CSV table of C-alpha atoms in Angstrom, one decimal:
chain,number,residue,atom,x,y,z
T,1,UNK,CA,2.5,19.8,-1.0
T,2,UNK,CA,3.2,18.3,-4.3
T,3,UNK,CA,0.4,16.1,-6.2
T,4,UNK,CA,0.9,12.5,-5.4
T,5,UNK,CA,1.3,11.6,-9.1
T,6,UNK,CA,4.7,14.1,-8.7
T,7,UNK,CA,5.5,12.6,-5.9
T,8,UNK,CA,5.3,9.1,-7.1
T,9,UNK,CA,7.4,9.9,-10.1
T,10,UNK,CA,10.1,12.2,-8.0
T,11,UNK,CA,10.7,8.9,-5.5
T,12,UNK,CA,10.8,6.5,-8.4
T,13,UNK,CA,7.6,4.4,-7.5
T,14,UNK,CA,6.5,4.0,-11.1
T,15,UNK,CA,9.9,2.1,-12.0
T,16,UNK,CA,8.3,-0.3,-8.8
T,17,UNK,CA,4.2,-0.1,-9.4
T,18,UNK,CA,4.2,0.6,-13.1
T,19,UNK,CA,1.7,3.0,-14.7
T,20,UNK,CA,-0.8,4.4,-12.2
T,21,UNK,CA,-2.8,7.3,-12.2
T,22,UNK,CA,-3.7,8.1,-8.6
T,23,UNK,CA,-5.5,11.2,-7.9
T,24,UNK,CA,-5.4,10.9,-4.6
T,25,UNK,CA,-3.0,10.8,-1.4
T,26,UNK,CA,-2.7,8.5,1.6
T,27,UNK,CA,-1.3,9.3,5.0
T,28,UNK,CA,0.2,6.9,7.4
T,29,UNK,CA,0.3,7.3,11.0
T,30,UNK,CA,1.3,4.5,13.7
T,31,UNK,CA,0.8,4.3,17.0
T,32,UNK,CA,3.2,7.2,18.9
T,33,UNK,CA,4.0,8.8,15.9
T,34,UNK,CA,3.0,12.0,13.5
T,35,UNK,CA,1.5,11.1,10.5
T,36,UNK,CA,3.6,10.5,7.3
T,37,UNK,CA,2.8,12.5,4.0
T,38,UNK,CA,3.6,10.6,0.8
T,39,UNK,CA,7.0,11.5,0.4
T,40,UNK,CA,8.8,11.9,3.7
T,41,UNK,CA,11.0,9.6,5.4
T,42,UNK,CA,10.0,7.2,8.5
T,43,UNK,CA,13.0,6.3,10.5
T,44,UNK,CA,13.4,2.8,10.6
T,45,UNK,CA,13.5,2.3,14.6
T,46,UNK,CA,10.0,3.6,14.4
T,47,UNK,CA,8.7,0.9,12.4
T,48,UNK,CA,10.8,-1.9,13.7
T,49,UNK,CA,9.3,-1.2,16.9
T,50,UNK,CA,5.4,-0.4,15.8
T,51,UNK,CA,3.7,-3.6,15.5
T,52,UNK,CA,0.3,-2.5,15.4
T,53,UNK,CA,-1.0,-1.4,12.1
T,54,UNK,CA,-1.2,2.3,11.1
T,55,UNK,CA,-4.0,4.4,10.3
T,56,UNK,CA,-5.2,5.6,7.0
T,57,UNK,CA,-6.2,8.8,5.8
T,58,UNK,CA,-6.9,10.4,2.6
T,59,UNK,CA,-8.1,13.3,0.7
T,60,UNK,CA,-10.2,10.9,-1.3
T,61,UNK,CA,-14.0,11.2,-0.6
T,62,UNK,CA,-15.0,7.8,-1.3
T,63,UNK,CA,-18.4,6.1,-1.4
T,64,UNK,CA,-19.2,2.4,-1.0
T,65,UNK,CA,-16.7,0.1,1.1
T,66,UNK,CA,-15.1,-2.0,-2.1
T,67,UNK,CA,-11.8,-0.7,-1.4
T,68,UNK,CA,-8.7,-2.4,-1.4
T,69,UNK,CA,-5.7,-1.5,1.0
T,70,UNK,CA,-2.3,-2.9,0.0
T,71,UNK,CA,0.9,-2.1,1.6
T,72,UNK,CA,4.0,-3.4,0.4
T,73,UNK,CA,7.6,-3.0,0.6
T,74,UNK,CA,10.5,-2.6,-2.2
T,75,UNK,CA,13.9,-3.0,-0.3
T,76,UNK,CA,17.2,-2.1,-1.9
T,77,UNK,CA,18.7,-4.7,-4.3
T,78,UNK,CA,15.2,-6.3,-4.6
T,79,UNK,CA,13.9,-6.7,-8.3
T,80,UNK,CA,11.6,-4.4,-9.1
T,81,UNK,CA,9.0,-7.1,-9.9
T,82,UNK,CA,9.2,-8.6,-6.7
T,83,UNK,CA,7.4,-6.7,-3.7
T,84,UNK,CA,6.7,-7.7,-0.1
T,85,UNK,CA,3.1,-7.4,0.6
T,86,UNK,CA,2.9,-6.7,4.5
T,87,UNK,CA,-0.9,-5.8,4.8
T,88,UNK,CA,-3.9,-6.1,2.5
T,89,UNK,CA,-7.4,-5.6,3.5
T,90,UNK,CA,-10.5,-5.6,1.3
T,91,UNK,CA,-14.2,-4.0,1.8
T,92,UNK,CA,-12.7,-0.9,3.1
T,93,UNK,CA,-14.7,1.7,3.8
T,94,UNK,CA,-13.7,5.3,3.1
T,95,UNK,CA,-16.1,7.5,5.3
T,96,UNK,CA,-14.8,11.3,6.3
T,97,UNK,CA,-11.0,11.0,5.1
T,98,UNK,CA,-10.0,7.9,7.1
T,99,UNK,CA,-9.7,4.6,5.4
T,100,UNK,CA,-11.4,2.5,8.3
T,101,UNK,CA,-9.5,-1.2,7.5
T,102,UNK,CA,-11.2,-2.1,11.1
T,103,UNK,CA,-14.7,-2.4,8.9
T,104,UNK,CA,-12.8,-4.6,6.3
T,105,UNK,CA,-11.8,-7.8,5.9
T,106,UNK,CA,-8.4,-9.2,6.5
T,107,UNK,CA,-6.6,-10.9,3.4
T,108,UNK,CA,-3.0,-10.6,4.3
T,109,UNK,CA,-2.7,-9.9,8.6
T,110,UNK,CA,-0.1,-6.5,8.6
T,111,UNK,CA,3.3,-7.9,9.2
T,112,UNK,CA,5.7,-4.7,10.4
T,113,UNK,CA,8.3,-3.8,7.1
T,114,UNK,CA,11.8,-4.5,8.8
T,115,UNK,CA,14.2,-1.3,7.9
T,116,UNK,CA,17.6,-0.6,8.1
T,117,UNK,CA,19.4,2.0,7.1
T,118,UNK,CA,17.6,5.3,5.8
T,119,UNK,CA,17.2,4.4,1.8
T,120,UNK,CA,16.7,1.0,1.8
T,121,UNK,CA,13.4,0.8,1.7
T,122,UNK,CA,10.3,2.2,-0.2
T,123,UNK,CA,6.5,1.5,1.7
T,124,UNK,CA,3.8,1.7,-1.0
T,125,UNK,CA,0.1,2.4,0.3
T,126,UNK,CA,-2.3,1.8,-2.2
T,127,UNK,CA,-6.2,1.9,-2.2
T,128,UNK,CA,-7.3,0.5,-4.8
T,129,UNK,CA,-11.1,-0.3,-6.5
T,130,UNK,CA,-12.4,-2.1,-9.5
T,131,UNK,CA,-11.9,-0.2,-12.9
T,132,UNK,CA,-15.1,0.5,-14.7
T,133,UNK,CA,-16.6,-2.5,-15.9
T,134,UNK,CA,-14.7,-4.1,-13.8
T,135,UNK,CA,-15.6,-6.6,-10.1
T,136,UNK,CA,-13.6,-7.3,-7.3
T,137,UNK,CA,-12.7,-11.0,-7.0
T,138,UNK,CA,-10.8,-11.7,-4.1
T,139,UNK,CA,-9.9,-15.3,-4.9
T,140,UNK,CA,-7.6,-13.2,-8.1
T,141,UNK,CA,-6.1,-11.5,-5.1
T,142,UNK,CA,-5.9,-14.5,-3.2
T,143,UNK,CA,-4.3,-16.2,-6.4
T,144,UNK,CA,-1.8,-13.5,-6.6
T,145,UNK,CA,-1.1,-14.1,-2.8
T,146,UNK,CA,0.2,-17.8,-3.5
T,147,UNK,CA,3.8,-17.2,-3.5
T,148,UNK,CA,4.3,-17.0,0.1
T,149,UNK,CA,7.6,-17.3,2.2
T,150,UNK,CA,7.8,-19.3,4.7
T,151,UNK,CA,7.5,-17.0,7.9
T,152,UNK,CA,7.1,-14.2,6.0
T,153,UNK,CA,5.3,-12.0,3.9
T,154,UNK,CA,3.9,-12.9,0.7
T,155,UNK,CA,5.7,-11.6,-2.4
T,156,UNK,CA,3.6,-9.6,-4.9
T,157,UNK,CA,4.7,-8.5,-8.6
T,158,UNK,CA,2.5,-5.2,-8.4
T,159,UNK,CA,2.1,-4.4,-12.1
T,160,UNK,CA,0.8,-8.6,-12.5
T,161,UNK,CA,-1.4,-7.7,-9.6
T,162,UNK,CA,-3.5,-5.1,-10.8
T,163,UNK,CA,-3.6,-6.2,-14.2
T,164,UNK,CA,-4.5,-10.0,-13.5
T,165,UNK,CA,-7.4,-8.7,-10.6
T,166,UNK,CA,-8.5,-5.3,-12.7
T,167,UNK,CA,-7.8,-3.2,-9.9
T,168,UNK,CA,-6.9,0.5,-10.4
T,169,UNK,CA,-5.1,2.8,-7.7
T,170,UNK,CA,-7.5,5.4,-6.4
T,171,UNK,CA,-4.7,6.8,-3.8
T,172,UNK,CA,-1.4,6.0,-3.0
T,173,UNK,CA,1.3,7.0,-1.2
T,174,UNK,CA,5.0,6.2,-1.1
T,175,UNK,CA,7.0,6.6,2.1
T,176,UNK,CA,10.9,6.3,2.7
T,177,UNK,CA,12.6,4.0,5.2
């Protein structure tokens, strides 16, 4: 398998997320289906009809539960400045290559990404952590979080977010719909 960073660039994430440098990858798996490599496509009747959150995993051998998990959704014809955030969990622990969100605490409750036709939709997983020097401060994330739809999920301009919370990606992963 490609590295992420490859990955990222060959799907166009960067154009979405800006500069990151994650070393790491993340892999998706709902309820009744095969995990999801970063990469690959999900078929959109799959996620319309999962409404349970997915599991995590990674390659990344984390310590410590300050983690950050963010999913988000670019849709086709969407400005790339504007993302849906559908899920976003802090205190995450990462313990034997599963990212256990049941341990952390819920910031944004995971709302199910609507798809349509294959291509019109990019899902971003990203675990994120404080850059050196930096600290977590969840009322920045919250602060980010104020431009909520009505009925919705909350919009998020990713490259704002991690500059304005100094958050840096640790592992990612970019999945088709």
């Amino acid at each position: 398998m490609a590295h992420i960073m490859q990955i990222l660039e060959e799907t166009g994430a960067f154009g979405v997320l800006g500069p990151v440098n994650a070393q790491h990858k993340l892999t998706v798996q709902w309820p009744n289906s095969p995990p999801f490599e970063p990469g690959q496509s999900v078929p959109g009747h799959l996620l319309n009809s999962a409404r349970s959150q997915p599991k995590v995993f990674t390659d990344f051998q984390g310590g410590g539960n300050g983690y950050l998990l963010v999913m988000l959704a670019h849709y086709s014809g969407q400005s790339t400045d504007n993302q849906m955030c559908h899920w976003i969990v802090s205190g995450v622990p990462v313990s034997d290559n599963s990212v256990e969100v049941e341990k952390g605490h819920t910031l944004a409750p995971y709302i199910p990404p609507m798809m349509g036709d294959e291509g019109q939709a990019q899902l971003f997983f990203l675990l994120l952590n404080p850059r050196p020097g930096a600290a977590f401060n969840p009322a920045a994330v919250m602060a980010e979080l104020r431009g909520m739809m009505p009925m919705g999920p909350p919009k998020l301009n990713t490259r704002s977010f991690l500059k304005n919370t100094g958050l840096e990606v640790v592992a990612a992963s970019v999945l088709m719909g």
